[in-house]
Amino acid sequence: MTGGHVLIVDYGSQFTQLIARRIREQKVYCEVVPPTVDAESIRARPPKAVILAGGPASVTESDAPPFEPALLDLGVPVLGICYGLQVLVQHLGGTVEPGHGGEYGRAELTLGAIDDVLLGDVPHRSTVWMSHGDGVVGLPPRFEVLATSPSSPFAAVRATDRPIYGLQFHPEVHHTEAGKTLLTNFLRRVVGLTGEWTMESFLETQTRALRDEIGDGHVICGVSGGVDSTVVAVMLQRAIGGQLHCIFVDNGLLRAGEAEEVQRFFREDLKIDLETLDASKLFLDRLRSEEDPEKKRISIGHTFVEAFEQAAARHQEASFLAQGTLYPDVIESQSVWGPSATIKTHHNVGGLPERMNLKVVEPLRELFKDEVRELADRLGLSDHLSRRHPFPGPGLAVRVVGEVTEERLVMLRAADRIVTEEIRAGGWYDKLWQAFAVFLPIRSVGVMGDGRTYEQTIAVRCVTSNDAMTADWAHVPYEILGKISNRIINEVQGVNRVVYDISSKPPATIEWE
C-alpha cells in the first residue's frame, strides 16, 4: 500500500490542524472532516486510515459530537487522540468517566511490556503533552495497554483483533518528545503509506483538473500581490492562458510603493495581463470617522465587492471566479462548532460569486500556507514573493488604530518601510513570521532640539510562528530595534515615540485590530 489519503475527524480540538500538518510533512495527503460526515461520503472515497482528533466536549454529555460507526467498518487502521480515544472506548464498550484522572500540560509516558510497531524507537520514558478532563477507567473487550502516565493508566492502548489504537496525549504538539516518531510509525509501519504526495504531483494533477473544469470558459482572478493570489494566477495562466483575466484593486491601504510593485511584477516578470482599478479615494471616504475594527473590515469588504464588480463588468464572457482559499479556511468553515467567530470578515468575499453569478475556482483549497510557499518555489517564483510576510486583507486599515486618515497612512507607510528595511539589513526577515509598524492614536511629550513636541506614537510588532495559530514576540537584537526607533523618530515627521510590542498570541493577536 503506497498511495491513498488519511481521513481526520475533527471534534473541535485547537490541535486538529497540527495533526494535518504533521501528516502532510510526511508527504501523505490528508483531509479533515467534521464528525457529522456521513457513511455514504466515507465509502465513496475510502481512506487508507482514520484519525479521530481531540475536542473540548465530554463523550458523557448528551450533546457530544456524534460518532459515525462506518469509520470502523472500513477495516482500515484507526488512531484515536485524546477525545478520539475516549469516543472509541465508549463506542466499543469501555468506560469513560467525567473529571476522572484529568491531566493538563507535560506528563511522563512509560511504555509497558508489549512490543508494538506504533512504539518503535519511542524511549521507555518520555515527556508527552496532556489536555483532558475526562478519563478512561475501563477498556473495551479485546483491548490492552501499551503505555501509562501518572494519572492515565490507559495513556496508549490498542485492540488485539484489529488495527485500532488510542492515545490519551497529543503526539502532534512539539511538547510531546516522541510525537513525530509515533505519527510516522502509524503512517509507515501500521498503515503502510510511503509518502508520495508532493508539490510536483499536486501541480500536475491540479493543472489538469483546472483545464478539465474550466474548458473554454474565462476566469476572473483578483490579485493583491501576496503569495496566495499570485500562485493562483500563475497556475491558471499555465492551465488556460488567455482565458485568464487578473484584476488588481488599489484600495489605498497598501504599503509604500506596493501598488506600483504589484503592477510591474505581473506585467514585466510574470507576463500576465493585469487590469488595475484605483479605488483608493472611495475606500478612504467610506472609512472616514470609523473607529470600530470590525466595522472598518465590513466597510472595506463591501467597498471591495463594489469596486471589483465594477472592474469585472468588462468581462461578461467570464463564468468563473478564482480565489486563494487555503485549507485552514476550509477546515474552519466546516468545524464541529460551526464557522468560528474568530474568522475575520475580510477573509471572505461577501457573497461576491453569488452576486456575479460565477462559479468559484479554488486551486489552493487543499494546501496549508507553507505548502503554498513550496508550490511557489516549484513554479519558479522568487523567494522575495514566496517568503514574503503575510499582509492582512484590509491592509494598513487594521494597523492604524482608530480612524484611518491619509495623514496617518503617510506616517505609517514611512515607519513600516523603515521596519522592513532594518529587519532585512539585520538578517532577521526570514527568521520572522511578520514584522511591521502600527500607528497608535496616542500623543506624548518629547523634546527635539531645544523644543518641546507633542506628537504621535508608532508601535513595532515582530513575531515568530509556524502557522499563525500561535505566535511569540521575537527577541530581535536591541541594536536592530535601536536603529528602527532612531530612524522612525528622525525620518517620519509627526512621530516622537516608538514602542516595541512584547505580547504573544494568545492572549494577544498578531495584528492590533
Short mmCIF file of C-alpha atoms in Angstrom, two decimals:
data_model
loop_
_atom_site.label_atom_id
_atom_site.label_comp_id
_atom_site.label_asym_id
_atom_site.label_seq_id
_atom_site.Cartn_x
_atom_site.Cartn_y
_atom_site.Cartn_z
CA MET A 1 0.00 0.00 0.00
CA THR A 2 1.65 3.29 -1.09
CA GLY A 3 -0.95 5.79 -2.27
CA GLY A 4 -4.17 6.97 -0.65
CA HIS A 5 -5.18 9.51 1.95
CA VAL A 6 -5.80 9.78 5.68
CA LEU A 7 -9.14 10.99 7.00
CA ILE A 8 -9.02 13.19 10.14
CA VAL A 9 -12.27 13.61 12.03
CA ASP A 10 -12.31 16.99 13.79
CA TYR A 11 -14.12 17.05 17.13
CA GLY A 12 -13.21 20.69 17.73
CA SER A 13 -9.64 20.49 19.02
CA GLN A 14 -7.36 23.50 18.71
CA PHE A 15 -4.72 21.00 17.57
CA THR A 16 -6.58 19.39 14.64
CA GLN A 17 -4.75 21.48 12.06
CA LEU A 18 -1.46 20.48 13.67
CA ILE A 19 -2.30 16.81 13.12
CA ALA A 20 -2.95 17.54 9.46
CA ARG A 21 0.29 19.49 9.15
CA ARG A 22 2.32 16.69 10.74
CA ILE A 23 0.85 14.18 8.29
CA ARG A 24 1.49 16.45 5.31
CA GLU A 25 5.10 16.80 6.49
CA GLN A 26 5.40 13.07 5.86
CA LYS A 27 4.27 13.66 2.25
CA VAL A 28 0.98 11.90 2.94
CA TYR A 29 -2.24 13.54 1.81
CA CYS A 30 -4.94 14.00 4.44
CA GLU A 31 -8.39 15.52 4.68
CA VAL A 32 -10.17 16.98 7.72
CA VAL A 33 -13.91 16.36 8.05
CA PRO A 34 -16.47 17.18 10.76
CA PRO A 35 -17.92 14.36 12.88
CA THR A 36 -21.20 14.79 11.01
CA VAL A 37 -19.63 13.25 7.89
CA ASP A 38 -22.00 10.59 6.59
CA ALA A 39 -21.26 6.95 5.83
CA GLU A 40 -22.02 7.34 2.12
CA SER A 41 -19.40 10.09 1.73
CA ILE A 42 -16.83 7.99 3.56
CA ARG A 43 -17.45 4.91 1.41
CA ALA A 44 -17.44 6.96 -1.81
CA ARG A 45 -13.76 7.79 -1.29
CA PRO A 46 -12.48 5.40 1.35
CA PRO A 47 -9.30 6.47 3.17
CA LYS A 48 -6.30 4.27 3.96
CA ALA A 49 -6.51 5.27 7.63
CA VAL A 50 -8.67 7.27 10.04
CA ILE A 51 -7.53 9.59 12.83
CA LEU A 52 -10.07 10.72 15.41
CA ALA A 53 -8.83 14.07 16.71
CA GLY A 54 -9.35 15.71 20.08
CA GLY A 55 -12.04 18.12 21.22
CA PRO A 56 -13.30 20.09 24.22
CA ALA A 57 -16.54 18.14 24.69
CA SER A 58 -17.19 15.21 27.01
CA VAL A 59 -18.30 11.90 25.50
CA THR A 60 -20.56 11.51 28.53
CA GLU A 61 -22.67 14.54 27.59
CA SER A 62 -25.90 14.18 25.65
CA ASP A 63 -24.91 16.87 23.14
CA ALA A 64 -21.43 15.46 22.47
CA PRO A 65 -20.36 15.41 18.80
CA PRO A 66 -21.62 12.26 17.07
CA PHE A 67 -19.52 9.24 16.14
CA GLU A 68 -20.01 7.62 12.72
CA PRO A 69 -19.77 3.80 13.10
CA ALA A 70 -18.99 3.45 9.38
CA LEU A 71 -15.48 4.71 10.19
CA LEU A 72 -14.76 1.40 11.89
CA ASP A 73 -16.48 -0.68 9.20
CA LEU A 74 -13.86 0.35 6.63
CA GLY A 75 -11.37 -2.13 8.01
CA VAL A 76 -8.51 0.38 7.87
CA PRO A 77 -6.23 1.38 10.77
CA VAL A 78 -7.74 3.87 13.23
CA LEU A 79 -5.92 6.14 15.69
CA GLY A 80 -7.88 7.99 18.38
CA ILE A 81 -6.22 11.00 20.02
CA CYS A 82 -7.47 12.38 23.38
CA TYR A 83 -11.23 12.81 22.81
CA GLY A 84 -10.79 10.44 19.86
CA LEU A 85 -9.56 7.74 22.24
CA GLN A 86 -12.47 8.32 24.60
CA VAL A 87 -15.11 8.18 21.87
CA LEU A 88 -13.58 4.91 20.62
CA VAL A 89 -13.59 3.43 24.12
CA GLN A 90 -17.19 4.42 24.75
CA HIS A 91 -18.43 3.20 21.34
CA LEU A 92 -16.70 -0.17 21.68
CA GLY A 93 -17.98 -0.94 25.18
CA GLY A 94 -15.43 0.60 27.54
CA THR A 95 -15.99 3.19 30.26
CA VAL A 96 -15.16 6.90 30.37
CA GLU A 97 -15.85 8.98 33.46
CA PRO A 98 -16.03 12.80 33.59
CA GLY A 99 -13.37 14.51 35.66
CA HIS A 100 -11.52 11.26 36.30
CA GLY A 101 -7.73 11.42 36.12
CA GLY A 102 -7.58 14.72 34.30
CA GLU A 103 -4.14 15.89 33.16
CA TYR A 104 -3.02 19.20 31.71
CA GLY A 105 0.41 20.01 30.36
CA ARG A 106 3.52 17.86 30.48
CA ALA A 107 3.39 14.30 31.77
CA GLU A 108 5.77 11.33 31.76
CA LEU A 109 4.85 8.44 29.48
CA THR A 110 6.10 4.99 30.44
CA LEU A 111 5.94 2.13 27.96
CA GLY A 112 4.55 -1.23 29.04
CA ALA A 113 5.84 -4.71 28.27
CA ILE A 114 4.01 -5.12 24.95
CA ASP A 115 6.16 -4.59 21.87
CA ASP A 116 4.18 -2.84 19.13
CA VAL A 117 5.20 -1.20 15.85
CA LEU A 118 3.44 2.01 16.90
CA LEU A 119 6.01 2.42 19.69
CA GLY A 120 9.07 1.59 17.62
CA ASP A 121 12.01 3.88 18.51
CA VAL A 122 9.98 5.53 21.30
CA PRO A 123 12.02 5.78 24.55
CA HIS A 124 10.89 3.74 27.54
CA ARG A 125 10.18 7.03 29.32
CA SER A 126 9.47 10.34 27.57
CA THR A 127 7.57 13.59 28.01
CA VAL A 128 4.12 13.94 26.44
CA TRP A 129 1.52 16.71 26.38
CA MET A 130 -1.82 16.01 28.06
CA SER A 131 -5.00 18.06 27.88
CA HIS A 132 -8.02 16.14 29.14
CA GLY A 133 -10.56 16.34 31.94
CA ASP A 134 -12.38 13.02 31.44
CA GLY A 135 -10.54 9.73 31.78
CA VAL A 136 -10.80 6.14 30.55
CA VAL A 137 -11.49 3.86 33.53
CA GLY A 138 -12.24 0.63 31.69
CA LEU A 139 -11.12 -0.69 28.29
CA PRO A 140 -13.46 -2.33 25.78
CA PRO A 141 -13.19 -6.10 25.27
CA ARG A 142 -10.09 -7.24 23.34
CA PHE A 143 -8.09 -4.09 24.17
CA GLU A 144 -4.77 -3.88 26.00
CA VAL A 145 -2.49 -1.21 27.47
CA LEU A 146 0.67 -0.09 25.67
CA ALA A 147 1.76 2.81 27.92
CA THR A 148 0.77 4.70 31.06
CA SER A 149 1.28 8.10 32.69
CA PRO A 150 0.97 9.05 36.39
CA SER A 151 -2.73 9.95 36.01
CA SER A 152 -3.62 7.85 32.95
CA PRO A 153 -3.40 4.07 33.29
CA PHE A 154 -4.58 3.89 29.67
CA ALA A 155 -2.32 6.55 28.07
CA ALA A 156 -1.76 4.37 24.98
CA VAL A 157 -3.88 1.35 24.06
CA ARG A 158 -4.59 -0.99 21.15
CA ALA A 159 -7.14 -3.53 20.04
CA THR A 160 -5.87 -7.11 19.88
CA ASP A 161 -8.04 -8.20 16.96
CA ARG A 162 -7.75 -5.24 14.53
CA PRO A 163 -5.52 -2.18 13.92
CA ILE A 164 -7.24 0.26 16.29
CA TYR A 165 -5.07 2.44 18.55
CA GLY A 166 -5.72 5.17 21.09
CA LEU A 167 -3.53 7.84 22.69
CA GLN A 168 -4.68 9.95 25.62
CA PHE A 169 -1.96 12.53 24.90
CA HIS A 170 -1.30 14.76 21.88
CA PRO A 171 1.51 13.46 19.63
CA GLU A 172 1.10 16.36 17.20
CA VAL A 173 2.38 19.11 19.55
CA HIS A 174 6.10 19.74 19.88
CA HIS A 175 5.96 19.28 23.68
CA THR A 176 5.50 15.53 23.08
CA GLU A 177 9.10 14.42 22.63
CA ALA A 178 8.41 11.31 20.55
CA GLY A 179 5.27 12.66 18.89
CA LYS A 180 6.72 12.78 15.39
CA THR A 181 8.04 9.25 15.77
CA LEU A 182 4.64 7.97 16.88
CA LEU A 183 2.79 9.55 13.96
CA THR A 184 5.44 8.38 11.50
CA ASN A 185 5.16 4.85 12.91
CA PHE A 186 1.40 4.94 12.48
CA LEU A 187 1.61 6.12 8.86
CA ARG A 188 4.54 3.96 7.79
CA ARG A 189 4.50 0.81 9.93
CA VAL A 190 0.83 0.44 10.81
CA VAL A 191 -0.86 1.82 7.68
CA GLY A 192 1.90 1.20 5.14
CA LEU A 193 1.88 4.62 3.48
CA THR A 194 5.20 5.65 1.92
CA GLY A 195 4.56 9.33 1.32
CA GLU A 196 4.12 10.04 -2.37
CA TRP A 197 2.11 13.28 -2.16
CA THR A 198 4.45 16.02 -3.38
CA MET A 199 4.08 19.52 -4.76
CA GLU A 200 5.14 18.23 -8.17
CA SER A 201 2.32 15.67 -8.21
CA PHE A 202 -0.14 18.23 -6.84
CA LEU A 203 0.78 20.78 -9.51
CA GLU A 204 0.43 18.26 -12.31
CA THR A 205 -2.90 16.94 -11.04
CA GLN A 206 -4.35 20.38 -10.25
CA THR A 207 -3.34 21.89 -13.60
CA ARG A 208 -5.08 19.05 -15.40
CA ALA A 209 -8.15 19.44 -13.18
CA LEU A 210 -8.31 23.19 -13.89
CA ARG A 211 -8.24 22.59 -17.64
CA ASP A 212 -10.99 19.99 -17.37
CA GLU A 213 -13.19 22.14 -15.12
CA ILE A 214 -12.83 25.43 -17.00
CA GLY A 215 -12.73 24.12 -20.55
CA ASP A 216 -13.29 27.04 -22.94
CA GLY A 217 -14.57 29.31 -20.16
CA HIS A 218 -12.98 32.50 -18.89
CA VAL A 219 -11.81 33.20 -15.33
CA ILE A 220 -11.62 36.43 -13.34
CA CYS A 221 -8.90 36.41 -10.69
CA GLY A 222 -8.48 39.15 -8.10
CA VAL A 223 -4.82 39.60 -7.14
CA SER A 224 -3.22 41.50 -4.27
CA GLY A 225 0.47 40.84 -4.81
CA GLY A 226 0.57 38.30 -1.99
CA VAL A 227 1.81 34.77 -2.47
CA ASP A 228 -1.64 33.11 -2.43
CA SER A 229 -3.30 35.12 -5.18
CA THR A 230 -0.10 35.24 -7.23
CA VAL A 231 0.29 31.44 -7.16
CA VAL A 232 -3.36 31.06 -8.19
CA ALA A 233 -2.80 33.45 -11.13
CA VAL A 234 0.34 31.65 -12.30
CA MET A 235 -1.32 28.23 -12.07
CA LEU A 236 -4.30 29.46 -14.08
CA GLN A 237 -2.07 31.08 -16.68
CA ARG A 238 -0.31 27.76 -17.18
CA ALA A 239 -3.61 25.91 -17.39
CA ILE A 240 -5.76 28.22 -19.56
CA GLY A 241 -3.53 31.05 -20.86
CA GLY A 242 -5.50 33.93 -22.36
CA GLN A 243 -8.77 32.84 -20.76
CA LEU A 244 -7.49 34.38 -17.51
CA HIS A 245 -8.31 37.99 -16.57
CA CYS A 246 -6.49 39.35 -13.49
CA ILE A 247 -7.82 42.39 -11.65
CA PHE A 248 -5.93 44.42 -9.05
CA VAL A 249 -7.99 46.78 -6.87
CA ASP A 250 -5.83 49.50 -5.31
CA ASN A 251 -7.66 50.27 -2.07
CA GLY A 252 -5.24 52.96 -0.94
CA LEU A 253 -4.37 50.88 2.12
CA LEU A 254 -1.21 49.26 0.79
CA ARG A 255 2.39 49.66 1.90
CA ALA A 256 4.79 52.19 0.41
CA GLY A 257 5.26 51.57 -3.32
CA GLU A 258 3.27 48.34 -3.21
CA ALA A 259 0.70 49.17 -5.88
CA GLU A 260 3.43 50.04 -8.38
CA GLU A 261 5.43 46.92 -7.44
CA VAL A 262 2.46 44.58 -7.96
CA GLN A 263 1.71 46.01 -11.40
CA ARG A 264 5.33 45.85 -12.53
CA PHE A 265 5.76 42.28 -11.27
CA PHE A 266 2.69 40.94 -13.07
CA ARG A 267 3.23 42.75 -16.33
CA GLU A 268 7.02 42.56 -16.66
CA ASP A 269 8.12 39.49 -14.68
CA LEU A 270 5.12 37.17 -14.95
CA LYS A 271 3.93 38.45 -18.34
CA ILE A 272 0.35 38.31 -17.09
CA ASP A 273 -2.06 40.98 -18.26
CA LEU A 274 -3.29 42.95 -15.26
CA GLU A 275 -6.15 45.41 -15.03
CA THR A 276 -5.84 47.98 -12.23
CA LEU A 277 -8.66 49.90 -10.63
CA ASP A 278 -7.60 52.80 -8.39
CA ALA A 279 -10.37 52.95 -5.80
CA SER A 280 -8.29 54.48 -3.02
CA LYS A 281 -10.42 57.62 -2.66
CA LEU A 282 -13.60 55.55 -2.43
CA PHE A 283 -12.17 53.32 0.32
CA LEU A 284 -10.90 56.26 2.38
CA ASP A 285 -14.18 58.13 2.02
CA ARG A 286 -16.07 55.10 3.33
CA LEU A 287 -13.69 54.77 6.30
CA ARG A 288 -13.97 58.41 7.37
CA SER A 289 -14.79 58.78 11.11
CA GLU A 290 -14.99 54.99 11.61
CA GLU A 291 -13.00 53.68 14.61
CA ASP A 292 -14.52 50.25 15.31
CA PRO A 293 -12.21 47.50 13.94
CA GLU A 294 -14.98 45.17 12.77
CA LYS A 295 -16.95 47.98 11.14
CA LYS A 296 -13.78 49.02 9.34
CA ARG A 297 -13.41 45.49 7.98
CA ILE A 298 -17.04 45.34 6.92
CA SER A 299 -16.75 48.68 5.15
CA ILE A 300 -13.63 47.55 3.32
CA GLY A 301 -15.23 44.24 2.36
CA HIS A 302 -18.36 45.89 0.95
CA THR A 303 -16.35 48.51 -0.88
CA PHE A 304 -14.11 45.86 -2.39
CA VAL A 305 -17.12 43.95 -3.71
CA GLU A 306 -18.46 47.14 -5.27
CA ALA A 307 -15.11 48.05 -6.86
CA PHE A 308 -14.40 44.52 -8.04
CA GLU A 309 -17.83 44.23 -9.64
CA GLN A 310 -17.17 47.46 -11.50
CA ALA A 311 -13.90 46.12 -12.91
CA ALA A 312 -15.27 42.65 -13.66
CA ALA A 313 -18.26 44.05 -15.53
CA ARG A 314 -15.98 44.46 -18.54
CA HIS A 315 -15.67 40.68 -18.76
CA GLN A 316 -19.15 39.42 -19.47
CA GLU A 317 -17.61 36.32 -21.05
CA ALA A 318 -16.29 35.13 -17.66
CA SER A 319 -18.10 32.30 -15.89
CA PHE A 320 -15.54 31.55 -13.12
CA LEU A 321 -14.06 33.50 -10.20
CA ALA A 322 -10.69 32.33 -8.84
CA GLN A 323 -9.93 32.66 -5.13
CA GLY A 324 -6.88 31.90 -3.00
CA THR A 325 -8.75 29.91 -0.34
CA LEU A 326 -6.37 27.79 1.75
CA TYR A 327 -7.05 24.57 3.66
CA PRO A 328 -7.17 26.19 7.13
CA ASP A 329 -10.09 28.31 5.84
CA VAL A 330 -11.86 25.15 4.63
CA ILE A 331 -11.29 23.38 7.95
CA GLU A 332 -12.52 26.42 9.91
CA SER A 333 -15.72 26.70 7.87
CA GLN A 334 -16.70 23.06 8.47
CA SER A 335 -15.77 22.98 12.16
CA VAL A 336 -17.85 20.85 14.50
CA TRP A 337 -18.78 24.08 16.29
CA GLY A 338 -19.72 25.85 13.05
CA PRO A 339 -17.79 28.68 11.40
CA SER A 340 -15.61 30.14 14.11
CA ALA A 341 -16.36 33.58 15.46
CA THR A 342 -12.65 34.30 15.07
CA ILE A 343 -12.82 34.26 11.26
CA LYS A 344 -12.23 37.86 10.34
CA THR A 345 -14.66 39.41 7.94
CA HIS A 346 -12.03 40.23 5.34
CA HIS A 347 -11.21 36.52 4.87
CA ASN A 348 -14.48 36.17 2.97
CA VAL A 349 -15.64 37.79 -0.24
CA GLY A 350 -19.07 38.84 0.97
CA GLY A 351 -21.14 36.75 -1.42
CA LEU A 352 -19.23 38.04 -4.44
CA PRO A 353 -19.51 34.83 -6.52
CA GLU A 354 -23.29 34.65 -5.96
CA ARG A 355 -23.83 38.30 -6.81
CA MET A 356 -21.84 37.95 -10.01
CA ASN A 357 -23.34 34.54 -10.87
CA LEU A 358 -19.87 33.00 -11.13
CA LYS A 359 -18.61 29.54 -10.23
CA VAL A 360 -15.73 29.58 -7.74
CA VAL A 361 -12.35 28.07 -8.63
CA GLU A 362 -10.07 27.45 -5.64
CA PRO A 363 -6.85 25.73 -6.75
CA LEU A 364 -5.19 26.04 -3.33
CA ARG A 365 -8.02 24.86 -1.11
CA GLU A 366 -6.12 21.65 -0.26
CA LEU A 367 -2.93 23.41 0.88
CA PHE A 368 -1.50 24.97 4.02
CA LYS A 369 0.47 28.23 3.86
CA ASP A 370 3.88 26.57 3.93
CA GLU A 371 2.78 24.26 1.10
CA VAL A 372 1.72 27.27 -0.98
CA ARG A 373 5.20 28.69 -0.50
CA GLU A 374 6.71 25.39 -1.60
CA LEU A 375 4.41 25.44 -4.63
CA ALA A 376 5.60 28.97 -5.43
CA ASP A 377 9.15 27.62 -5.47
CA ARG A 378 8.11 24.85 -7.87
CA LEU A 379 6.51 27.47 -10.13
CA GLY A 380 9.80 29.37 -10.25
CA LEU A 381 8.59 32.39 -8.29
CA SER A 382 11.22 34.36 -6.40
CA ASP A 383 11.99 33.95 -2.71
CA HIS A 384 11.09 37.63 -2.35
CA LEU A 385 7.50 36.67 -3.14
CA SER A 386 7.22 33.17 -1.68
CA ARG A 387 8.84 34.12 1.65
CA ARG A 388 7.10 37.47 1.94
CA HIS A 389 5.49 38.14 5.29
CA PRO A 390 1.68 37.84 5.40
CA PHE A 391 -0.27 41.06 4.92
CA PRO A 392 -3.86 41.49 6.18
CA GLY A 393 -6.71 41.71 3.69
CA PRO A 394 -7.84 45.17 4.92
CA GLY A 395 -4.24 46.34 4.57
CA LEU A 396 -2.98 49.17 6.73
CA ALA A 397 -6.51 49.95 7.91
CA VAL A 398 -6.07 47.40 10.72
CA ARG A 399 -2.64 48.77 11.55
CA VAL A 400 -4.00 52.26 12.07
CA VAL A 401 -5.70 52.01 15.44
CA GLY A 402 -8.85 54.13 15.30
CA GLU A 403 -9.87 56.31 12.38
CA VAL A 404 -7.99 55.84 9.10
CA THR A 405 -6.85 59.11 7.53
CA GLU A 406 -4.42 59.88 4.73
CA GLU A 407 -2.15 61.70 7.20
CA ARG A 408 -1.93 58.65 9.45
CA LEU A 409 -1.36 56.35 6.48
CA VAL A 410 1.54 58.51 5.30
CA MET A 411 3.24 58.24 8.70
CA LEU A 412 2.55 54.51 8.95
CA ARG A 413 3.86 53.73 5.46
CA ALA A 414 7.09 55.56 6.16
CA ALA A 415 7.55 53.83 9.53
CA ASP A 416 6.66 50.40 8.13
CA ARG A 417 9.18 50.79 5.31
CA ILE A 418 11.90 51.51 7.87
CA VAL A 419 10.96 48.43 9.93
CA THR A 420 11.23 46.19 6.87
CA GLU A 421 14.50 47.74 5.69
CA GLU A 422 16.23 47.35 9.06
CA ILE A 423 14.89 43.85 9.69
CA ARG A 424 16.22 42.79 6.29
CA ALA A 425 19.55 44.57 6.79
CA GLY A 426 19.99 42.85 10.14
CA GLY A 427 19.40 39.39 8.65
CA TRP A 428 16.16 38.83 10.58
CA TYR A 429 13.49 38.98 7.87
CA ASP A 430 13.46 35.24 7.14
CA LYS A 431 13.54 34.40 10.87
CA LEU A 432 10.23 36.17 11.48
CA TRP A 433 6.65 35.34 10.60
CA GLN A 434 5.78 39.03 10.47
CA ALA A 435 7.40 42.38 11.22
CA PHE A 436 5.51 45.64 10.84
CA ALA A 437 4.62 49.04 12.28
CA VAL A 438 1.34 50.12 13.88
CA PHE A 439 0.05 53.68 14.18
CA LEU A 440 -1.26 54.44 17.67
CA PRO A 441 -3.54 57.45 18.16
CA ILE A 442 -1.56 58.43 21.25
CA ARG A 443 0.28 61.73 21.57
CA SER A 444 3.09 62.11 24.05
CA VAL A 445 5.52 64.83 25.07
CA GLY A 446 9.01 64.78 23.61
CA VAL A 447 12.00 67.01 23.08
CA MET A 448 13.59 67.58 19.69
CA GLY A 449 16.44 70.03 19.53
CA ASP A 450 15.60 72.73 22.03
CA GLY A 451 11.87 72.47 21.52
CA ARG A 452 9.03 70.60 23.18
CA THR A 453 7.00 68.26 20.96
CA TYR A 454 3.60 66.64 21.42
CA GLU A 455 3.38 64.05 18.66
CA GLN A 456 2.34 60.55 17.63
CA THR A 457 3.42 57.03 18.66
CA ILE A 458 4.44 54.09 16.46
CA ALA A 459 4.44 50.51 17.76
CA VAL A 460 6.71 47.89 16.22
CA ARG A 461 5.46 44.30 16.11
CA CYS A 462 7.77 41.34 15.30
CA VAL A 463 6.61 37.76 15.88
CA THR A 464 7.76 34.20 15.26
CA SER A 465 5.28 31.50 14.30
CA ASN A 466 4.85 28.38 12.17
CA ASP A 467 1.26 28.86 11.12
CA ALA A 468 -0.16 31.99 12.86
CA MET A 469 -2.31 29.82 15.13
CA THR A 470 0.04 30.80 17.94
CA ALA A 471 2.88 33.33 17.92
CA ASP A 472 5.63 34.60 20.20
CA TRP A 473 7.09 38.09 20.23
CA ALA A 474 10.52 37.98 18.65
CA HIS A 475 13.69 38.71 20.61
CA VAL A 476 15.06 40.97 17.90
CA PRO A 477 18.51 42.31 18.90
CA TYR A 478 18.46 45.67 20.66
CA GLU A 479 20.84 47.03 18.04
CA ILE A 480 18.28 46.48 15.28
CA LEU A 481 15.40 47.83 17.38
CA GLY A 482 17.51 50.87 18.23
CA LYS A 483 18.14 51.60 14.55
CA ILE A 484 14.43 51.23 13.79
CA SER A 485 13.45 53.61 16.58
CA ASN A 486 16.11 56.16 15.72
CA ARG A 487 15.23 56.23 12.03
CA ILE A 488 11.47 56.45 12.59
CA ILE A 489 11.77 59.35 15.02
CA ASN A 490 14.24 61.19 12.79
CA GLU A 491 12.71 60.44 9.39
CA VAL A 492 8.94 60.26 9.96
CA GLN A 493 7.51 63.69 10.53
CA GLY A 494 4.94 63.79 13.31
CA VAL A 495 6.31 60.85 15.35
CA ASN A 496 8.36 61.30 18.53
CA ARG A 497 7.98 57.91 20.27
CA VAL A 498 8.46 54.24 19.26
CA VAL A 499 7.41 51.25 21.42
CA TYR A 500 8.01 47.51 20.96
CA ASP A 501 5.12 45.05 21.37
CA ILE A 502 6.16 42.10 23.56
CA SER A 503 2.77 40.32 23.61
CA SER A 504 2.34 36.71 22.50
CA LYS A 505 -0.66 35.06 20.81
CA PRO A 506 -2.61 34.12 22.81
CA PRO A 507 -3.68 36.21 24.65
CA ALA A 508 -2.96 38.97 22.12
CA THR A 509 -3.45 38.66 18.37
CA ILE A 510 -0.71 39.23 15.80
CA GLU A 511 -2.47 42.24 14.28
CA TRP A 512 -3.67 45.02 16.57
CA GLU A 513 -7.16 45.15 15.08
#
